[in-house]
Coordinates of C-alpha atoms in Angstrom, one line a residue:
X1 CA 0.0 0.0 0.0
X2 CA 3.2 2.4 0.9
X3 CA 4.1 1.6 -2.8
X4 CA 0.9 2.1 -4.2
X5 CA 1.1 5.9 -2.6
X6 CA 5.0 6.6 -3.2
X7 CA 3.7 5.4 -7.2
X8 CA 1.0 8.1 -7.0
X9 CA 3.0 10.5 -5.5
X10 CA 5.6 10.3 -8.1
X11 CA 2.5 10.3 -10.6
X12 CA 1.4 13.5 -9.3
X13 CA 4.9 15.5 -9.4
X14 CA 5.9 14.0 -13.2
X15 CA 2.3 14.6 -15.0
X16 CA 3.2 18.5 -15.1
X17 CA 6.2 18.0 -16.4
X18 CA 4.7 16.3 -19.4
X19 CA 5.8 19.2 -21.3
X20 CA 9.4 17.8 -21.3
X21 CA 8.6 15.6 -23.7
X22 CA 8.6 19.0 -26.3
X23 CA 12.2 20.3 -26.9
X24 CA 11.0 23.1 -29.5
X25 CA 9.4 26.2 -28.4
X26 CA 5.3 26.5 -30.1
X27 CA 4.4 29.5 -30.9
X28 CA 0.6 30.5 -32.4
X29 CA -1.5 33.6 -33.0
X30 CA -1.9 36.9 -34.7
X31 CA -1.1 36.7 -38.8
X32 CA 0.8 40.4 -38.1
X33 CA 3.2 39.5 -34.8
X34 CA 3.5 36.0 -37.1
X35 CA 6.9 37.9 -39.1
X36 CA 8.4 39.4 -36.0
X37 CA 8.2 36.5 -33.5
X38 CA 9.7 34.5 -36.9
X39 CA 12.6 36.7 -37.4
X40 CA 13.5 36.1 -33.4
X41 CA 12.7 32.6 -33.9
X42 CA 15.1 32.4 -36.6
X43 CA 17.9 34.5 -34.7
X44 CA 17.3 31.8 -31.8
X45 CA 18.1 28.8 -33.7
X46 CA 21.0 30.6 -35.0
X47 CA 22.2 30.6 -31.7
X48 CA 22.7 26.7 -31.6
X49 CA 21.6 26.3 -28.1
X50 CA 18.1 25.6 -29.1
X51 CA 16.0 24.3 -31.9
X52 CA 14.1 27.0 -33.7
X53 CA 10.5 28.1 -32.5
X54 CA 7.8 26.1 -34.6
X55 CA 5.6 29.8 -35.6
X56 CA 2.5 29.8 -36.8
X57 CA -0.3 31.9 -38.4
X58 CA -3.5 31.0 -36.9
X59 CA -5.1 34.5 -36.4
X60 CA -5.3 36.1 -32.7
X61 CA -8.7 34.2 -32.2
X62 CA -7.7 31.0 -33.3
X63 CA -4.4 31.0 -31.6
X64 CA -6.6 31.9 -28.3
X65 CA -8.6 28.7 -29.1
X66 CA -4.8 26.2 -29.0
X67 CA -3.1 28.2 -26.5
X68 CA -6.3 28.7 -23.7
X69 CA -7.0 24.7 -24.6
X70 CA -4.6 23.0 -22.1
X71 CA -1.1 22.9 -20.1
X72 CA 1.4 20.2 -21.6
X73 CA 2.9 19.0 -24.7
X74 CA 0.0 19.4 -26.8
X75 CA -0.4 22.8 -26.8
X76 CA 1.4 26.2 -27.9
X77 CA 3.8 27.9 -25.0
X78 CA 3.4 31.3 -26.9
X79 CA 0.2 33.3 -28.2
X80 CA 1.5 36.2 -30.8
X81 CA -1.8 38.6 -30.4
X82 CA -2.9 41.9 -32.7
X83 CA -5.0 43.0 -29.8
X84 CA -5.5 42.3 -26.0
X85 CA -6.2 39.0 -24.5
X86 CA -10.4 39.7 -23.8
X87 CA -11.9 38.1 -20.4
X88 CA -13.8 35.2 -22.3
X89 CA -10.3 34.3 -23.6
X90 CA -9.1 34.3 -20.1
X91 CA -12.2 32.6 -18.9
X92 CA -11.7 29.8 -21.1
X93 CA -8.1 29.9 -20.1
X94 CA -8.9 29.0 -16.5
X95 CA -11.3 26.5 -17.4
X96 CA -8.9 24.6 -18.9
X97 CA -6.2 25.4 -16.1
X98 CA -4.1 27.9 -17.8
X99 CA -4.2 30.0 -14.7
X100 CA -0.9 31.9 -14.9
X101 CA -0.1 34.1 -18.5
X102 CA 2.4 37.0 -19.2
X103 CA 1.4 39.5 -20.9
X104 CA 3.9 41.4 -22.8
X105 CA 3.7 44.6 -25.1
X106 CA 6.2 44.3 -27.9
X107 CA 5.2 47.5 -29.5
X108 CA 2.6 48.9 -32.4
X109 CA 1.3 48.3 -35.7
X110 CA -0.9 50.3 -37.8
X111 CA -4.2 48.9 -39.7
X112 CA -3.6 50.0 -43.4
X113 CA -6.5 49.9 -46.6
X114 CA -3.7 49.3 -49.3
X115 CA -4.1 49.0 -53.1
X116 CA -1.5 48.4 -56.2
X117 CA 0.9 51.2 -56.8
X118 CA -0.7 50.7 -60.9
X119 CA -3.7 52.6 -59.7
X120 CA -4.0 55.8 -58.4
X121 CA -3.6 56.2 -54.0
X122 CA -7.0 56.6 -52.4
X123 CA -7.6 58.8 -49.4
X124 CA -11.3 57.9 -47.1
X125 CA -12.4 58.7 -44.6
X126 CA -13.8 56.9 -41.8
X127 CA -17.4 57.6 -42.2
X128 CA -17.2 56.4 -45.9
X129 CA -15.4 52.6 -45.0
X130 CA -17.6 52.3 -42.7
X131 CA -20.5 53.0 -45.4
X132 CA -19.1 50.5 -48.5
X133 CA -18.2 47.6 -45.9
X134 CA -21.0 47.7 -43.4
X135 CA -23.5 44.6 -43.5
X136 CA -26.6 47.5 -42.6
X137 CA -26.2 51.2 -43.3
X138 CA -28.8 54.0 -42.2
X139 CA -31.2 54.6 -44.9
X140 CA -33.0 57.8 -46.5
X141 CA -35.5 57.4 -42.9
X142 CA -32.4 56.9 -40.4
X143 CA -33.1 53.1 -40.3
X144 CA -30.5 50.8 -40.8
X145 CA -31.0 48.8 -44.0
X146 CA -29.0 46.1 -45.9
X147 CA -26.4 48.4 -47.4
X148 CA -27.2 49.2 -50.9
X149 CA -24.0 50.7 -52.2
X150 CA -22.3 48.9 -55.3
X151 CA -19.0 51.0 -56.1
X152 CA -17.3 53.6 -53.9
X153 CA -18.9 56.6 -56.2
X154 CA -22.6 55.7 -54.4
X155 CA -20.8 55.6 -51.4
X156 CA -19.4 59.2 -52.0
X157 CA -19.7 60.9 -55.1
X158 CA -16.3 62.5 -54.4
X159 CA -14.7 58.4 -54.7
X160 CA -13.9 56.7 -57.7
X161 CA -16.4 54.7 -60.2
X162 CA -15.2 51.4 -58.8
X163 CA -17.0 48.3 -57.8
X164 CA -16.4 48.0 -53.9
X165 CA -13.8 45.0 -54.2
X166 CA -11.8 44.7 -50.4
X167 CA -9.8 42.0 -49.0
X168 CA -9.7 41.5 -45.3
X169 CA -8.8 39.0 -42.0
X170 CA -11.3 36.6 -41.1
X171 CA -13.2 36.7 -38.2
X172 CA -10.6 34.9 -36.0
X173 CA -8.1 37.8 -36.7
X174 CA -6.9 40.3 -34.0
X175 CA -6.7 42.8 -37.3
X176 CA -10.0 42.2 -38.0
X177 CA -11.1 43.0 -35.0
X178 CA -9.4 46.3 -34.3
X179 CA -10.3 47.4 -37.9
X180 CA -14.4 46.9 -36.5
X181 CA -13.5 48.5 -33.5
X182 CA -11.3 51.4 -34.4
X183 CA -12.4 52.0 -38.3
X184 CA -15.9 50.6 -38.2
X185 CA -16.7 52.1 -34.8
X186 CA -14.9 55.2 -35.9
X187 CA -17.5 55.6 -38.9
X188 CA -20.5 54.7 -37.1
X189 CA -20.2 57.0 -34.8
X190 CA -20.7 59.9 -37.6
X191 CA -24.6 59.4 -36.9
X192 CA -25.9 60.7 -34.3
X193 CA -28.4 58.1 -33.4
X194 CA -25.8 55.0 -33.8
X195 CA -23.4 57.2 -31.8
X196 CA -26.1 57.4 -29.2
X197 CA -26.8 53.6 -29.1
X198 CA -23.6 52.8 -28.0
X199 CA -24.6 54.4 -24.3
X200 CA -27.9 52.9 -24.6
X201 CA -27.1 49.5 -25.5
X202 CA -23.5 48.7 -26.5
X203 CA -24.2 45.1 -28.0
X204 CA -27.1 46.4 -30.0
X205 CA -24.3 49.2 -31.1
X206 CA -21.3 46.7 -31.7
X207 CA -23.7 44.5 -33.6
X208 CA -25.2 47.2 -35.9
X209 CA -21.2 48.5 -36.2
X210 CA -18.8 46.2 -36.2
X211 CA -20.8 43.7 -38.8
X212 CA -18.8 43.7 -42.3
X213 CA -20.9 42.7 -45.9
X214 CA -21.4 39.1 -47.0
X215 CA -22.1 39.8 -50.7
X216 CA -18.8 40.1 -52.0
X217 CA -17.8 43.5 -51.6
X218 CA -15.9 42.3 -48.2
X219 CA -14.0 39.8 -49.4
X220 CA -12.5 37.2 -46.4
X221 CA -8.7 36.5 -47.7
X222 CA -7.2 34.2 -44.6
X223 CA -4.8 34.6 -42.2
X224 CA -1.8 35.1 -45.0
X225 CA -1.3 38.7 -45.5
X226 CA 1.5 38.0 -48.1
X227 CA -1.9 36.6 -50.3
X228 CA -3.8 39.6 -50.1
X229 CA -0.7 41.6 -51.5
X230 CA -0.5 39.1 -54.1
X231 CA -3.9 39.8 -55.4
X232 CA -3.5 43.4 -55.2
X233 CA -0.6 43.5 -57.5
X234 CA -3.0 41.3 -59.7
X235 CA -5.8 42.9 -59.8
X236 CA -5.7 47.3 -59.2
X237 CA -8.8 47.5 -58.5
X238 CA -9.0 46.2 -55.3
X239 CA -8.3 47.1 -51.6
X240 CA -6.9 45.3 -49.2
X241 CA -6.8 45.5 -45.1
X242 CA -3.5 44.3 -43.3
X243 CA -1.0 45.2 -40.7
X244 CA 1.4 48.3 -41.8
X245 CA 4.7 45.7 -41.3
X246 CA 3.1 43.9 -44.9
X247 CA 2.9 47.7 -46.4
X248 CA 6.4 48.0 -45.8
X249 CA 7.4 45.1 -47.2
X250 CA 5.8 45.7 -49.9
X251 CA 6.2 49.3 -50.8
X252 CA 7.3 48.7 -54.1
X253 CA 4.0 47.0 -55.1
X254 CA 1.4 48.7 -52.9
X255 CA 0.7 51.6 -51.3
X256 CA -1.5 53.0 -48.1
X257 CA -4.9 54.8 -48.7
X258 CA -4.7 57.9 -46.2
X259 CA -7.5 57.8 -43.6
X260 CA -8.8 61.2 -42.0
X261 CA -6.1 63.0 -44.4
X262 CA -3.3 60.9 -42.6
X263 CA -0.9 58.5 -44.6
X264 CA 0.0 55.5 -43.0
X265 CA 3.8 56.1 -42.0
X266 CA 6.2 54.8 -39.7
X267 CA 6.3 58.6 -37.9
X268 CA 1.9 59.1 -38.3
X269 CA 2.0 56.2 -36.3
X270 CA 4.4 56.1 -33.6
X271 CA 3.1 59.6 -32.6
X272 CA -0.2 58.7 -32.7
X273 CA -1.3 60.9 -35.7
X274 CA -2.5 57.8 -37.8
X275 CA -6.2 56.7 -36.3
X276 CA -5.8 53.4 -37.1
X277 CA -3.2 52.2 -34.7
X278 CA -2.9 49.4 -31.8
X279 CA -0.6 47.6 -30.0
X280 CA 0.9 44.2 -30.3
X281 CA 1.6 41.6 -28.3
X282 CA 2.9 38.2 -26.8
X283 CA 1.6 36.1 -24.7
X284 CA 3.7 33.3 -22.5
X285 CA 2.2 30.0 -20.6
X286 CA 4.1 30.5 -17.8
X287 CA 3.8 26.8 -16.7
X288 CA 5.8 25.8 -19.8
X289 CA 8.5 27.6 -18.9
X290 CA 10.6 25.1 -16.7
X291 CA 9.5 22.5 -18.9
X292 CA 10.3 24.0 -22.6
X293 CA 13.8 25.1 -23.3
X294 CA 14.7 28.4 -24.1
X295 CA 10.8 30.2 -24.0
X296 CA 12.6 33.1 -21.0
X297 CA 15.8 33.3 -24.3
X298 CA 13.1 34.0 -26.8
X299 CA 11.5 36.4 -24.9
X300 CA 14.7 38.0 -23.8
X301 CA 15.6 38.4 -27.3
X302 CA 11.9 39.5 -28.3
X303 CA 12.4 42.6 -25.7
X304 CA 15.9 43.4 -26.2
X305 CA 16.9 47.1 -27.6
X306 CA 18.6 45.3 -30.8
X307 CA 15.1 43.4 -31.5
X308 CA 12.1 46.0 -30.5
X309 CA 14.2 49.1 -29.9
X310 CA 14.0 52.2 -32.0
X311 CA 17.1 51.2 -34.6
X312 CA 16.2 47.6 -33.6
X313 CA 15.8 44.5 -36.4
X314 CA 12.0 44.6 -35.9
X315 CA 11.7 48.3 -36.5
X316 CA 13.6 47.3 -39.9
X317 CA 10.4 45.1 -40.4
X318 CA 7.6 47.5 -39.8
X319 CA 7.4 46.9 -35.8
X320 CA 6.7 50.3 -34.5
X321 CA 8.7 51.0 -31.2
X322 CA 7.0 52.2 -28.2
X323 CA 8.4 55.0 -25.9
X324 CA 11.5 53.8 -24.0
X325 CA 10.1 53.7 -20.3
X326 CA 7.4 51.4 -22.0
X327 CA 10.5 49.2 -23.5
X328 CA 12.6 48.8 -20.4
X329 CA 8.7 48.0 -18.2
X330 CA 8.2 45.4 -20.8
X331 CA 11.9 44.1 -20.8
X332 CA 11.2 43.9 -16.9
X333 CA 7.8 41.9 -17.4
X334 CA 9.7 39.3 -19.8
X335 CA 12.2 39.2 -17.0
X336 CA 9.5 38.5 -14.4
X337 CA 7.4 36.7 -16.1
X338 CA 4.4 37.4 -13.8
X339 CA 0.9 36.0 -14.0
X340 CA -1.3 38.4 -15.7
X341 CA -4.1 40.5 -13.8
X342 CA -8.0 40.0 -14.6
X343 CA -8.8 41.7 -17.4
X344 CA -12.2 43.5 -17.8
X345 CA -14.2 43.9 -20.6

């Protein structure tokens, strides 16, 4: 019987462990942190002392869905994330006993409407995206209706003749959902009585807001925002909606619409200028990290001054830096490593 409870003993302090059985770091999430946490990945591996992260593009949402799903070998250490973590995610988190996550701010990206450089560069506002890619737009009577709008010129006379044609995220993306909250939101707002919803009843609001078309004017692309540039260059008539690291990239193909009369630059958007910005992040399973070499080195490197500082290697690929106190609290957190607060909301 003494055996029987040393066996279970033993049973109890090896099953966390489990973990051990993983020698390469897994890393999920957002299609826009997916080139940055590569590049560190990469530069890791490179280093010889470990085997190079596994990174992959699942979209903020669905890389919630792997990562909250368990502790243990069968599920990512490391959630890349366009947008905060919300409290459902952390809910479901908990349920499956992923009490204890870091949360770590690796800097900012802007949200960019892009099109081929073959065709002239567009400048909207926020009022009119929100008008040619909402499901329901306010009618003639101020009730919403299912929008009617076919090219950008019924939209706004002052827009081109164009079919609306857009490529976007899904909605598992962390892009798509900042785009709904910042650009959608943002244009809604412009009417009074959808403006005054959102203090009356905020899911009626975000319903009636943050819905985007289903009859091919909105256009759902995937999770690879390499694609989307792709079918830009082949076809000029179109828009597309990605992360401003993708325009950069790509500035000898595409180029950013201006929103609100600002263009989307690495400058607009570090001061704050460009409305469409938000900040990026990483998220670390903290009870991976004695099991799973070298997740504290990745995130060391992730933080460091050469990676996410202002002349760093990630700046070089779109990342945009934030102030310096803000680096050196978040090189302190991926020190630390400590568990993550409730979040509200």
């Amino acid at each position: 019987m003494r055996r029987l409870g040393t066996f279970v003993l033993l049973l109890a302090i090896v099953a966390p462990l489990a973990a051990q059985a993983r020698d390469q770091i897994r890393i999920v999430g957002s299609s826009t942190v997916y080139p940055f946490s590569t590049i560190v990945a990469e530069r890791l591996g490179k280093t010889g002392k470990f085997k190079t992260p596994i990174v992959e593009s699942t979209g903020t949402g669905g890389g919630f869905k792997l990562f909250c799903a368990g502790v243990g070998v069968d599920s990512p250490d490391i959630e890349d994330a366009s947008r905060r973590i919300t409290k459902s995610e952390q809910d479901l988190c908990a349920q499956n006993g992923v009490k204890d996550i870091a949360e770590i701010k690796i800097g900012y990206d802007g949200i960019v409407i892009a099109n081929s450089k073959k065709a002239p560069r567009q400048a909207f506002t926020e009022r009119q995206l929100f008008l040619a890619l909402a499901k329901q737009v306010p009618g003639p009577n101020g009730q919403l209706q299912v929008n009617p709008y076919k090219t950008w010129k019924d939209v706004d006379p002052s827009l081109p003749d164009l079919r609306i044609e857009v490529l976007g995220p899904p909605p598992t993306s962390g892009t798509r959902d900042a785009f709904a909250e910042l650009v959608m939101e943002g244009g809604c707002k412009t009417f009074p009585d959808l403006k005054a919803l959102k203090d009356k009843n905020e899911d009626e609001f975000k319903k009636a807001c943050h819905a985007l078309r289903e009859d091919g004017a909105y256009i759902e692309a995937g999770e690879n925002d390499n694609l989307i540039v792709q079918k830009l260059v082949a076809n000029p008539k179109a828009f597309g909606i990605f992360g401003y690291s993708f325009l950069e990239e790509n500035q000898d193909k595409i180029q950013g619409s201006t929103i609100d009369g600002v263009a989307p630059e690495y400058d607009s958007i570090a001061q704050g200028r460009y409305p469409v910005s938000r900040p990026l992040f990483v998220y670390v399973k903290i009870a991976h990290v004695s099991s799973i070499p070298g997740i504290r080195e990745f995130v060391a490197e992730l933080t460091s001054e050469k990676a996410m500082g202002e002349d760093g290697y990630l700046a070089e690929r779109g990342l945009i830096p934030g102030p310096s106190a803000e680096r050196a609290e978040q090189r302190e957190n991926a020190s630390k490593l400590k568990p993550l607060g409730r979040v509200e909301g």
